[in-house]
Coordinates of C-alpha atoms and ligand atoms in Angstrom, one line a residue:
Chain A
M1 CA 23.7 -49.7 9.6
L2 CA 20.6 -51.9 9.7
T3 CA 21.3 -55.5 10.8
L4 CA 18.8 -58.3 11.2
K5 CA 19.9 -61.5 12.8
N6 CA 17.9 -64.8 12.8
L7 CA 14.6 -63.0 12.5
R8 CA 11.7 -65.4 13.1
V9 CA 8.0 -64.7 12.9
A10 CA 5.3 -67.2 13.4
F11 CA 1.5 -66.9 13.2
G12 CA 0.4 -69.6 15.6
E13 CA 1.9 -72.8 14.5
H14 CA 2.7 -71.4 11.1
E15 CA 6.3 -70.1 10.9
V16 CA 6.4 -67.4 8.2
L17 CA 10.0 -66.1 8.6
K18 CA 12.4 -68.8 9.3
G19 CA 15.6 -67.0 10.4
I20 CA 16.3 -64.0 8.2
D21 CA 19.8 -62.4 8.3
I22 CA 20.5 -59.3 6.5
T23 CA 22.7 -56.2 6.6
V24 CA 21.9 -53.0 4.9
Q25 CA 24.3 -50.1 4.6
K26 CA 23.4 -46.4 4.9
G27 CA 22.0 -45.1 1.6
E28 CA 21.4 -48.5 0.1
V29 CA 18.2 -49.4 -1.7
V30 CA 17.3 -53.0 -1.0
T31 CA 14.5 -54.6 -2.9
F32 CA 12.8 -57.8 -1.8
I33 CA 11.2 -60.0 -4.4
G34 CA 9.6 -63.4 -4.2
P35 CA 6.4 -65.4 -4.6
S36 CA 3.2 -64.4 -2.8
G37 CA 3.0 -65.5 0.8
T38 CA 6.7 -65.7 1.2
G39 CA 6.9 -63.3 4.1
K40 CA 8.1 -60.1 2.4
T41 CA 5.4 -58.0 4.0
T42 CA 5.9 -59.7 7.3
L43 CA 9.7 -58.9 7.1
L44 CA 9.1 -55.2 6.6
R45 CA 6.4 -55.1 9.3
S46 CA 8.7 -56.7 11.8
I47 CA 11.4 -54.1 11.3
N48 CA 8.7 -51.6 12.2
Y49 CA 7.5 -53.9 15.0
L50 CA 4.0 -54.1 13.5
E51 CA 4.5 -57.8 13.8
K52 CA 6.0 -59.3 16.9
P53 CA 8.9 -61.6 16.0
S54 CA 9.3 -64.7 18.1
D55 CA 13.1 -64.6 17.9
G56 CA 16.0 -62.6 16.5
E57 CA 17.7 -59.3 16.8
V58 CA 17.6 -56.0 15.0
K59 CA 20.3 -53.3 15.2
L60 CA 19.7 -49.9 13.7
S61 CA 22.5 -47.3 14.3
D62 CA 22.5 -47.0 18.1
V63 CA 19.3 -49.0 18.8
G64 CA 19.7 -52.7 19.4
I65 CA 16.7 -54.9 20.2
N66 CA 16.5 -58.5 21.0
F67 CA 13.0 -59.5 20.0
K68 CA 12.7 -62.0 22.8
S69 CA 13.0 -59.3 25.4
A70 CA 11.9 -56.2 23.7
N71 CA 10.2 -53.7 26.0
K72 CA 7.8 -50.8 25.1
K73 CA 10.6 -48.2 25.1
D74 CA 12.7 -50.2 22.7
I75 CA 9.7 -50.6 20.4
L76 CA 8.9 -46.9 20.3
K77 CA 12.6 -46.1 19.6
L78 CA 12.7 -48.5 16.7
R79 CA 9.5 -47.2 15.3
R80 CA 10.7 -43.6 15.5
K81 CA 13.8 -44.5 13.5
T82 CA 11.9 -46.4 10.8
A83 CA 9.0 -45.3 8.7
M84 CA 6.5 -47.5 6.8
V85 CA 4.7 -46.7 3.6
F86 CA 1.7 -49.0 3.2
Q87 CA 0.1 -50.4 0.2
Q88 CA -3.2 -48.8 1.2
F89 CA -1.6 -45.4 2.1
N90 CA -3.4 -45.3 5.4
L91 CA -3.7 -41.5 5.7
F92 CA -5.6 -40.1 8.6
K93 CA -8.9 -39.3 7.0
H94 CA -10.0 -36.7 9.4
K95 CA -6.9 -34.6 8.8
T96 CA -6.0 -32.5 5.8
V97 CA -3.0 -33.3 3.8
I98 CA -0.7 -30.9 5.7
E99 CA -2.2 -32.0 9.1
N100 CA -1.4 -35.6 8.1
V101 CA 2.3 -34.6 7.6
M102 CA 2.4 -32.3 10.6
D103 CA 0.8 -34.4 13.3
A104 CA 3.5 -36.9 14.1
Q105 CA 6.1 -34.1 14.2
I106 CA 4.1 -32.3 16.8
A107 CA 3.0 -35.4 18.8
I108 CA 6.3 -37.3 18.7
Q109 CA 9.1 -35.0 17.9
K110 CA 7.5 -32.2 20.0
K111 CA 8.1 -29.6 17.3
S112 CA 6.2 -26.4 17.5
K113 CA 3.3 -26.0 15.1
K114 CA 5.3 -23.5 13.0
E115 CA 8.3 -25.7 12.7
A116 CA 6.1 -28.7 11.8
Y117 CA 4.2 -26.6 9.3
E118 CA 7.4 -25.4 7.5
K119 CA 8.9 -28.9 7.4
S120 CA 5.6 -30.3 6.1
C121 CA 5.5 -27.7 3.3
E122 CA 9.0 -28.6 2.4
E123 CA 8.2 -32.3 2.2
L124 CA 4.9 -31.8 0.3
E125 CA 6.8 -29.6 -2.2
K126 CA 9.2 -32.5 -2.8
V127 CA 6.4 -34.9 -3.7
G128 CA 4.7 -32.2 -5.7
L129 CA 1.6 -31.7 -3.7
L130 CA 2.0 -28.5 -1.9
E131 CA -1.0 -26.9 -3.6
K132 CA -3.2 -29.7 -2.2
K133 CA -2.2 -29.1 1.4
D134 CA -5.6 -28.1 2.7
M135 CA -7.5 -30.9 1.1
Y136 CA -8.8 -34.0 2.8
P137 CA -7.3 -37.3 1.6
S138 CA -10.6 -38.6 0.2
R139 CA -10.3 -35.8 -2.4
L140 CA -7.1 -37.1 -3.7
S141 CA -6.3 -39.8 -6.2
G142 CA -4.6 -43.0 -4.9
G143 CA -1.3 -41.8 -6.4
Q144 CA -1.6 -38.5 -4.7
Q145 CA -2.5 -40.1 -1.4
Q146 CA 0.5 -42.4 -1.6
R147 CA 2.7 -39.4 -2.3
V148 CA 1.3 -37.7 0.8
S149 CA 2.0 -40.8 2.9
I150 CA 5.6 -40.7 1.7
A151 CA 5.9 -37.1 2.7
R152 CA 4.4 -37.9 6.1
A153 CA 7.0 -40.6 6.6
L154 CA 9.9 -38.5 5.4
A155 CA 8.9 -35.5 7.5
L156 CA 10.0 -37.5 10.6
E157 CA 13.5 -37.9 9.1
P158 CA 13.7 -41.7 9.7
E159 CA 16.9 -43.6 9.2
V160 CA 15.2 -46.2 7.1
I161 CA 12.0 -46.1 5.1
L162 CA 10.1 -49.2 4.4
F163 CA 7.9 -49.5 1.3
D164 CA 5.5 -52.4 1.1
E165 CA 4.2 -52.7 -2.5
P166 CA 3.6 -48.9 -2.6
T167 CA 2.0 -49.0 -6.1
S168 CA 0.0 -52.3 -5.9
A169 CA -3.2 -50.6 -5.0
L170 CA -3.0 -48.0 -7.7
D171 CA -4.5 -47.7 -11.1
P172 CA -1.8 -48.4 -13.7
E173 CA -1.7 -44.8 -14.9
L174 CA -0.9 -43.6 -11.4
V175 CA 2.0 -45.9 -10.7
G176 CA 4.5 -43.8 -12.5
E177 CA 4.1 -40.7 -10.4
V178 CA 4.7 -42.6 -7.2
L179 CA 7.7 -44.5 -8.6
K180 CA 9.2 -41.2 -9.5
V181 CA 8.8 -39.9 -6.0
I182 CA 10.4 -43.1 -4.6
E183 CA 13.3 -42.6 -7.1
N184 CA 13.8 -39.1 -5.8
V185 CA 13.8 -40.4 -2.2
A186 CA 16.5 -42.9 -3.2
R187 CA 18.6 -40.2 -4.9
S188 CA 18.5 -38.1 -1.7
G189 CA 20.5 -40.8 0.0
M190 CA 17.8 -42.3 2.2
T191 CA 18.1 -46.0 3.1
I192 CA 15.3 -47.9 1.6
L193 CA 13.8 -51.3 2.0
L194 CA 11.3 -52.0 -0.8
V195 CA 8.9 -54.8 -1.6
T196 CA 7.6 -54.5 -5.1
H197 CA 6.4 -56.4 -8.1
E198 CA 7.6 -53.7 -10.5
M199 CA 10.6 -55.6 -11.6
R200 CA 11.9 -53.1 -14.1
F201 CA 11.8 -50.4 -11.5
A202 CA 13.5 -52.7 -9.0
K203 CA 16.3 -53.4 -11.5
N204 CA 16.9 -49.7 -12.1
I205 CA 16.7 -48.4 -8.6
S206 CA 18.2 -51.1 -6.3
S207 CA 21.7 -51.4 -5.0
K208 CA 20.8 -54.8 -3.8
V209 CA 18.0 -57.3 -4.7
V210 CA 17.0 -60.0 -2.2
F211 CA 15.1 -63.0 -3.5
M212 CA 12.9 -64.7 -0.8
D213 CA 11.0 -67.9 -0.9
Q214 CA 9.0 -69.7 1.8
G215 CA 10.3 -67.6 4.7
H216 CA 14.0 -67.8 3.7
I217 CA 16.4 -65.6 1.8
V218 CA 17.4 -67.7 -1.1
E219 CA 20.0 -65.3 -2.5
Q220 CA 20.9 -61.7 -2.7
G221 CA 23.1 -59.6 -4.9
T222 CA 23.2 -56.7 -7.4
P223 CA 20.2 -56.4 -9.7
E224 CA 22.4 -57.8 -12.5
E225 CA 23.4 -60.8 -10.4
I226 CA 19.8 -61.6 -9.5
F227 CA 17.9 -60.7 -12.6
E228 CA 20.4 -61.9 -15.2
K229 CA 23.0 -64.2 -13.8
S230 CA 21.2 -66.1 -11.1
T231 CA 22.0 -69.7 -11.0
H232 CA 19.4 -70.6 -8.4
I233 CA 16.6 -72.6 -9.9
R234 CA 13.9 -71.0 -7.7
T235 CA 15.0 -67.5 -8.6
R236 CA 15.0 -68.2 -12.3
Q237 CA 11.7 -70.0 -12.1
F238 CA 10.1 -67.1 -10.3
L239 CA 11.4 -64.5 -12.7
K240 CA 10.4 -66.7 -15.7
E241 CA 6.9 -67.0 -14.4
Y242 CA 6.8 -63.3 -13.7
Y243 CA 7.9 -62.3 -17.2
E244 CA 5.5 -64.7 -18.7
T245 CA 2.5 -63.2 -16.9
E246 CA 3.8 -59.8 -17.8
E247 CA 3.8 -60.8 -21.5
E248 CA 0.4 -62.3 -21.2
L249 CA -0.9 -59.1 -19.7
A250 CA 0.8 -57.1 -22.4
V251 CA -0.8 -59.2 -25.0
A252 CA -4.2 -59.0 -23.3
N253 CA -3.9 -55.3 -23.1
V254 CA -3.2 -54.8 -26.8
Chain B
M1 CA -64.8 -26.6 20.8
F2 CA -61.1 -26.4 20.5
K3 CA -59.8 -23.3 22.3
F4 CA -56.7 -21.7 20.9
D5 CA -56.2 -19.4 23.8
V6 CA -56.1 -22.4 26.1
L7 CA -53.6 -24.1 23.7
A8 CA -51.4 -21.0 23.9
E9 CA -51.6 -20.9 27.6
D10 CA -50.8 -24.6 27.9
F11 CA -47.9 -24.1 25.4
I12 CA -46.3 -21.5 27.6
G13 CA -47.0 -23.5 30.7
I14 CA -45.3 -26.5 29.3
L15 CA -42.4 -24.5 27.9
M16 CA -41.6 -23.8 31.6
V17 CA -40.6 -27.4 32.2
V18 CA -38.7 -27.8 28.9
P19 CA -35.4 -26.6 30.3
K20 CA -35.7 -29.1 33.2
T21 CA -36.6 -31.9 30.8
L22 CA -33.7 -31.1 28.4
L23 CA -31.3 -30.9 31.3
L24 CA -32.4 -34.2 32.7
A25 CA -32.0 -35.7 29.3
I26 CA -28.5 -34.3 28.9
L27 CA -27.5 -35.8 32.3
I28 CA -29.0 -39.2 31.3
L29 CA -27.2 -39.0 27.9
F30 CA -24.0 -38.2 29.6
L31 CA -24.2 -41.0 32.2
S32 CA -25.5 -43.6 29.7
T33 CA -22.6 -42.7 27.3
L34 CA -20.1 -43.1 30.1
L35 CA -21.6 -46.4 31.1
G36 CA -22.0 -47.5 27.5
G37 CA -18.3 -46.7 27.0
V38 CA -17.3 -48.9 29.8
I39 CA -19.6 -51.7 28.5
A40 CA -18.1 -51.3 25.0
L41 CA -14.6 -51.6 26.5
I42 CA -15.4 -54.7 28.5
Q43 CA -16.9 -56.4 25.4
Q44 CA -14.1 -55.3 23.2
Y45 CA -11.4 -56.7 25.4
R46 CA -13.6 -59.7 26.4
I47 CA -12.7 -59.4 30.0
P48 CA -13.6 -62.8 31.5
V49 CA -16.6 -63.1 33.9
V50 CA -17.4 -59.3 33.7
A51 CA -18.1 -59.6 30.0
Q52 CA -20.6 -62.4 30.6
I53 CA -22.3 -60.4 33.3
V54 CA -22.5 -57.4 31.1
K55 CA -24.0 -59.5 28.4
V56 CA -26.8 -60.7 30.6
F57 CA -27.3 -57.2 32.0
T58 CA -27.6 -55.6 28.5
S59 CA -29.9 -58.4 27.2
F60 CA -32.1 -57.8 30.3
L61 CA -32.2 -54.1 29.7
R62 CA -33.0 -54.5 26.0
G63 CA -35.7 -57.1 26.7
T64 CA -37.7 -55.3 29.4
P65 CA -40.1 -52.4 28.7
A66 CA -39.0 -49.1 30.2
V67 CA -42.2 -48.8 32.2
V68 CA -41.5 -52.0 34.0
L69 CA -37.9 -51.1 34.7
L70 CA -39.0 -47.7 36.0
Y71 CA -41.5 -49.2 38.5
L72 CA -39.0 -51.9 39.4
M73 CA -36.3 -49.3 40.2
Y74 CA -38.9 -47.1 42.0
Y75 CA -39.4 -49.9 44.5
A76 CA -36.0 -51.5 44.4
L77 CA -33.6 -48.6 44.3
P78 CA -34.4 -47.0 47.7
Q79 CA -33.8 -50.4 49.3
I80 CA -30.6 -50.9 47.4
A81 CA -29.4 -47.4 48.4
H82 CA -30.4 -48.1 52.0
L83 CA -28.4 -51.3 52.1
L84 CA -25.3 -50.0 50.4
L85 CA -25.2 -46.9 52.5
K86 CA -25.6 -49.0 55.6
I87 CA -22.4 -50.9 54.7
V88 CA -20.5 -47.6 54.8
G89 CA -22.3 -46.7 58.0
I90 CA -24.7 -44.0 56.8
E91 CA -28.3 -44.2 57.9
F92 CA -30.6 -43.6 55.0
N93 CA -34.4 -43.7 55.0
P94 CA -35.6 -45.4 51.8
H95 CA -38.5 -43.0 51.6
D96 CA -36.1 -40.1 51.2
L97 CA -34.9 -41.1 47.8
N98 CA -35.9 -38.4 45.3
P99 CA -37.8 -40.0 42.4
V100 CA -35.7 -37.9 40.0
V101 CA -32.8 -40.0 41.0
V102 CA -34.8 -43.1 40.1
V103 CA -35.5 -41.6 36.7
I104 CA -31.9 -40.8 36.1
V105 CA -30.6 -44.1 37.2
T106 CA -33.2 -46.1 35.3
F107 CA -32.9 -44.3 32.0
S108 CA -29.1 -44.1 32.2
L109 CA -29.1 -47.9 32.6
T110 CA -31.5 -48.6 29.8
M111 CA -29.8 -46.2 27.4
S112 CA -26.3 -47.5 28.2
A113 CA -27.0 -50.7 26.3
F114 CA -27.8 -48.7 23.2
Q115 CA -25.0 -46.2 23.7
S116 CA -22.5 -49.1 24.0
E117 CA -23.5 -50.3 20.5
I118 CA -23.1 -46.8 19.1
I119 CA -19.7 -46.4 20.6
R120 CA -18.6 -49.8 19.4
G121 CA -19.7 -49.1 15.9
A122 CA -18.0 -45.7 16.0
F123 CA -14.7 -47.3 17.0
M124 CA -15.0 -50.0 14.5
S125 CA -15.4 -47.4 11.8
V126 CA -11.8 -46.3 12.2
S127 CA -9.8 -48.4 9.8
E128 CA -7.2 -50.8 11.2
G129 CA -4.7 -49.3 8.6
Q130 CA -4.8 -45.9 10.1
I131 CA -4.1 -47.3 13.5
E132 CA -1.2 -49.2 12.1
A133 CA 0.1 -46.1 10.4
A134 CA 0.0 -44.2 13.7
H135 CA 1.9 -47.0 15.4
S136 CA 4.4 -47.1 12.6
L137 CA 5.0 -43.4 13.0
G138 CA 5.8 -44.0 16.7
Y139 CA 2.5 -42.9 18.4
N140 CA 2.0 -44.6 21.7
F141 CA -1.3 -46.1 22.7
L142 CA -2.7 -42.8 24.2
Q143 CA -1.6 -40.7 21.3
T144 CA -3.2 -43.1 18.8
L145 CA -6.4 -43.0 20.8
S146 CA -6.5 -39.3 21.2
R147 CA -5.2 -38.1 17.9
V148 CA -6.5 -40.7 15.5
I149 CA -9.2 -42.9 16.9
M150 CA -11.2 -40.6 19.2
P151 CA -11.7 -37.7 16.8
Q152 CA -13.0 -40.0 14.0
A153 CA -15.1 -42.1 16.4
L154 CA -16.7 -39.0 17.8
M155 CA -17.5 -37.6 14.4
E156 CA -19.1 -40.9 13.5
A157 CA -21.1 -41.2 16.8
L158 CA -22.3 -37.6 17.1
P159 CA -25.4 -37.9 15.0
D160 CA -26.4 -41.1 16.8
F161 CA -25.8 -39.4 20.1
L162 CA -28.2 -36.6 19.1
N163 CA -30.7 -39.2 18.1
S164 CA -30.3 -40.9 21.5
Y165 CA -30.9 -37.6 23.1
M166 CA -34.3 -37.4 21.4
V167 CA -35.1 -40.9 22.4
I168 CA -34.4 -40.0 26.0
I169 CA -36.5 -36.9 25.9
K170 CA -39.4 -38.9 24.6
A171 CA -38.8 -41.7 27.1
L172 CA -38.9 -39.2 29.9
S173 CA -42.7 -38.9 29.3
L174 CA -42.9 -42.0 31.5
A175 CA -41.4 -40.2 34.4
F176 CA -44.8 -38.9 35.5
L177 CA -45.6 -42.4 36.6
I178 CA -43.3 -41.9 39.5
T179 CA -44.3 -38.2 40.1
V180 CA -41.4 -36.6 38.2
V181 CA -42.7 -33.6 36.2
D182 CA -41.5 -33.4 32.6
I183 CA -43.2 -32.1 29.4
F184 CA -45.8 -34.8 29.4
A185 CA -46.5 -34.7 33.1
Q186 CA -46.9 -30.9 32.9
A187 CA -49.4 -31.3 30.1
K188 CA -51.4 -33.7 32.3
I189 CA -51.3 -31.3 35.2
M190 CA -52.4 -28.3 33.0
G191 CA -55.1 -30.4 31.4
A192 CA -56.4 -31.3 34.8
M193 CA -56.5 -27.8 36.0
S194 CA -58.5 -26.4 33.1
F195 CA -60.4 -29.6 32.4
R196 CA -59.3 -29.2 28.8
Y197 CA -57.1 -32.2 28.1
L198 CA -57.1 -32.0 24.3
E199 CA -55.5 -28.6 24.2
A200 CA -52.9 -29.6 26.7
F201 CA -51.9 -32.7 24.8
V202 CA -51.8 -30.9 21.5
A203 CA -49.5 -28.4 23.1
A204 CA -47.3 -31.2 24.5
A205 CA -47.2 -32.9 21.1
L206 CA -46.3 -29.6 19.4
I207 CA -43.4 -29.1 21.8
Y208 CA -42.0 -32.6 21.4
W209 CA -42.2 -32.1 17.7
L210 CA -40.5 -28.7 17.8
I211 CA -37.6 -30.1 19.9
S212 CA -37.2 -33.0 17.6
A213 CA -37.3 -30.9 14.5
I214 CA -34.6 -28.6 15.8
L215 CA -32.4 -31.6 16.8
T216 CA -33.0 -33.3 13.4
A217 CA -32.0 -30.1 11.6
L218 CA -28.9 -30.0 13.7
I219 CA -28.0 -33.6 12.8
N220 CA -28.6 -33.0 9.2
R221 CA -26.5 -30.0 9.0
Y222 CA -23.7 -31.8 10.9
E223 CA -23.8 -34.8 8.6
L224 CA -23.8 -32.5 5.6
R225 CA -20.7 -30.8 6.9
L226 CA -19.1 -34.1 7.7
R227 CA -19.7 -35.4 4.2
K228 CA -18.2 -32.2 2.7
A229 CA -15.2 -32.5 4.9
Y230 CA -14.3 -36.1 4.0
Ligands
ATP1 N1 -1.9 -61.6 10.6 C1 -1.6 -62.8 10.1 N2 -2.2 -64.0 10.6 C2 -1.9 -65.2 10.1 N3 -1.2 -65.4 9.0 C3 -0.6 -64.4 8.4 C4 -0.8 -63.0 8.9 N4 -0.2 -62.2 8.1 C5 0.4 -63.0 7.2 N5 0.2 -64.3 7.4 C6 0.7 -65.4 6.6 O1 2.1 -65.2 6.5 C7 2.6 -65.6 5.2 C8 3.4 -64.5 4.7 O2 2.6 -63.4 4.4 P1 3.2 -62.0 3.8 O3 2.1 -61.1 3.7 O4 4.4 -61.6 4.6 O5 3.7 -62.5 2.4 P2 4.2 -61.6 1.2 O6 5.5 -62.2 0.8 O7 4.1 -60.2 1.5 O8 3.1 -62.0 0.0 P3 2.5 -61.0 -1.1 O9 3.5 -61.0 -2.2 O10 1.2 -61.7 -1.5 O11 2.2 -59.7 -0.5 C9 1.3 -65.9 4.4 O12 1.2 -67.3 4.3 C10 0.2 -65.3 5.1 O13 -1.0 -66.1 4.9
MG2 MG1 3.0 -58.5 0.9

């Protein structure tokens, strides 16, 4: 359903994504892992066209775009089929919770206020924040803000939802509530692309795990294949380092 | 001896020109904001050549006393108008230019430099993340501007705009130099008529203070509401 072919992104001379090919089926949860600076964020942002790739193609159901010749119309189409959830939530701070969820429905989907309102209540209910609907984002905890931003994304009924480290900016005690919401989204059959450092969560939720390093996809497979049976040195090294720091943290926290 | 009845009389007399002064100031605020917006845009997008010209222009405006500019415009503007209108074929006698126009043009220009800074700051206060969120949801440029950036920038700028308004009202006291009658000019006239300048200027000071107090109260209430909101 989502296909990327030879996706390349460069910042000036520095090529960050060096030809990414990937296919995602409807309803799949694909998690991207890999060292810092590898291009995971850049990959998700490109699918949302927040970065401008220098080459490659994307196909998402009936929209096909060649990045070399993408025009404004294509870009808007792509953006309307994809939704991004940011590390920093990025809620509109001058709008209340429900206005945040309603606004794009009114502006972009041309829904009536009433329709948008009802849909927004539904989505807020799903993330457990209906009773906060008239508050401003600044009044909410980080976890709550992130749940609102997920509701805002889902309200547009995108075909793919992109999560870029959705829990990295949160206090540890708030991570759980957001992961729970993401899990529910996955259960509902939504197609998900996720970048996360929460390995345990990735293992449980993913249908496919992609290990990236230095702008390339090194390998991809089921969580078991990547986390337990990988034969790639770089994958194993990355996971080993990850678990070691995890243990150090655990020890430090005791 | 200080005469309170004269003060009261002057007070009423000066109040008569307050609406005119406030209106003039509103007009100047509006024009300088418009011009300031254009300047901010030019600087933001670093439009070649124009941006450099604007830079020189604003530095000149900032570095020259308003009195000097006012006199400069008083003598230059009629000639400029004469020349420009001649190009489009309209005969215009330089002596026919209403000094009020000179006041409006001069203060709109001087204030535009400050307004552009306020506008720039207000736009910068909208976080890049929110703009990206809007794009990612599929908002186009105009939708992002009107639904996300403008409302927040306006909220941010409004107290500063009110402050600018006060600055303009006070600056208009220079207008008497070129025969335009505002609050201060009216005080001078009333003082001259009764030969009691002290009462007239006390009355003028009180009126400026009153206007400023009302505006400040407005700003404070607004900022309080804003802080409550988010
Ligand atoms: N706007 C930009 N301008 C220049 N370089 C950039 C920009 N954004 C990212 N980069 C560079 O691109 C590379 C990939 O960055 P990216 O954020 O995609 O990595 P990441 O895999 O998400 O890393 P992390 O795990 O730290 O989030 C990095 O070297 C980064 O410095
Ligand atoms: Mg990243």
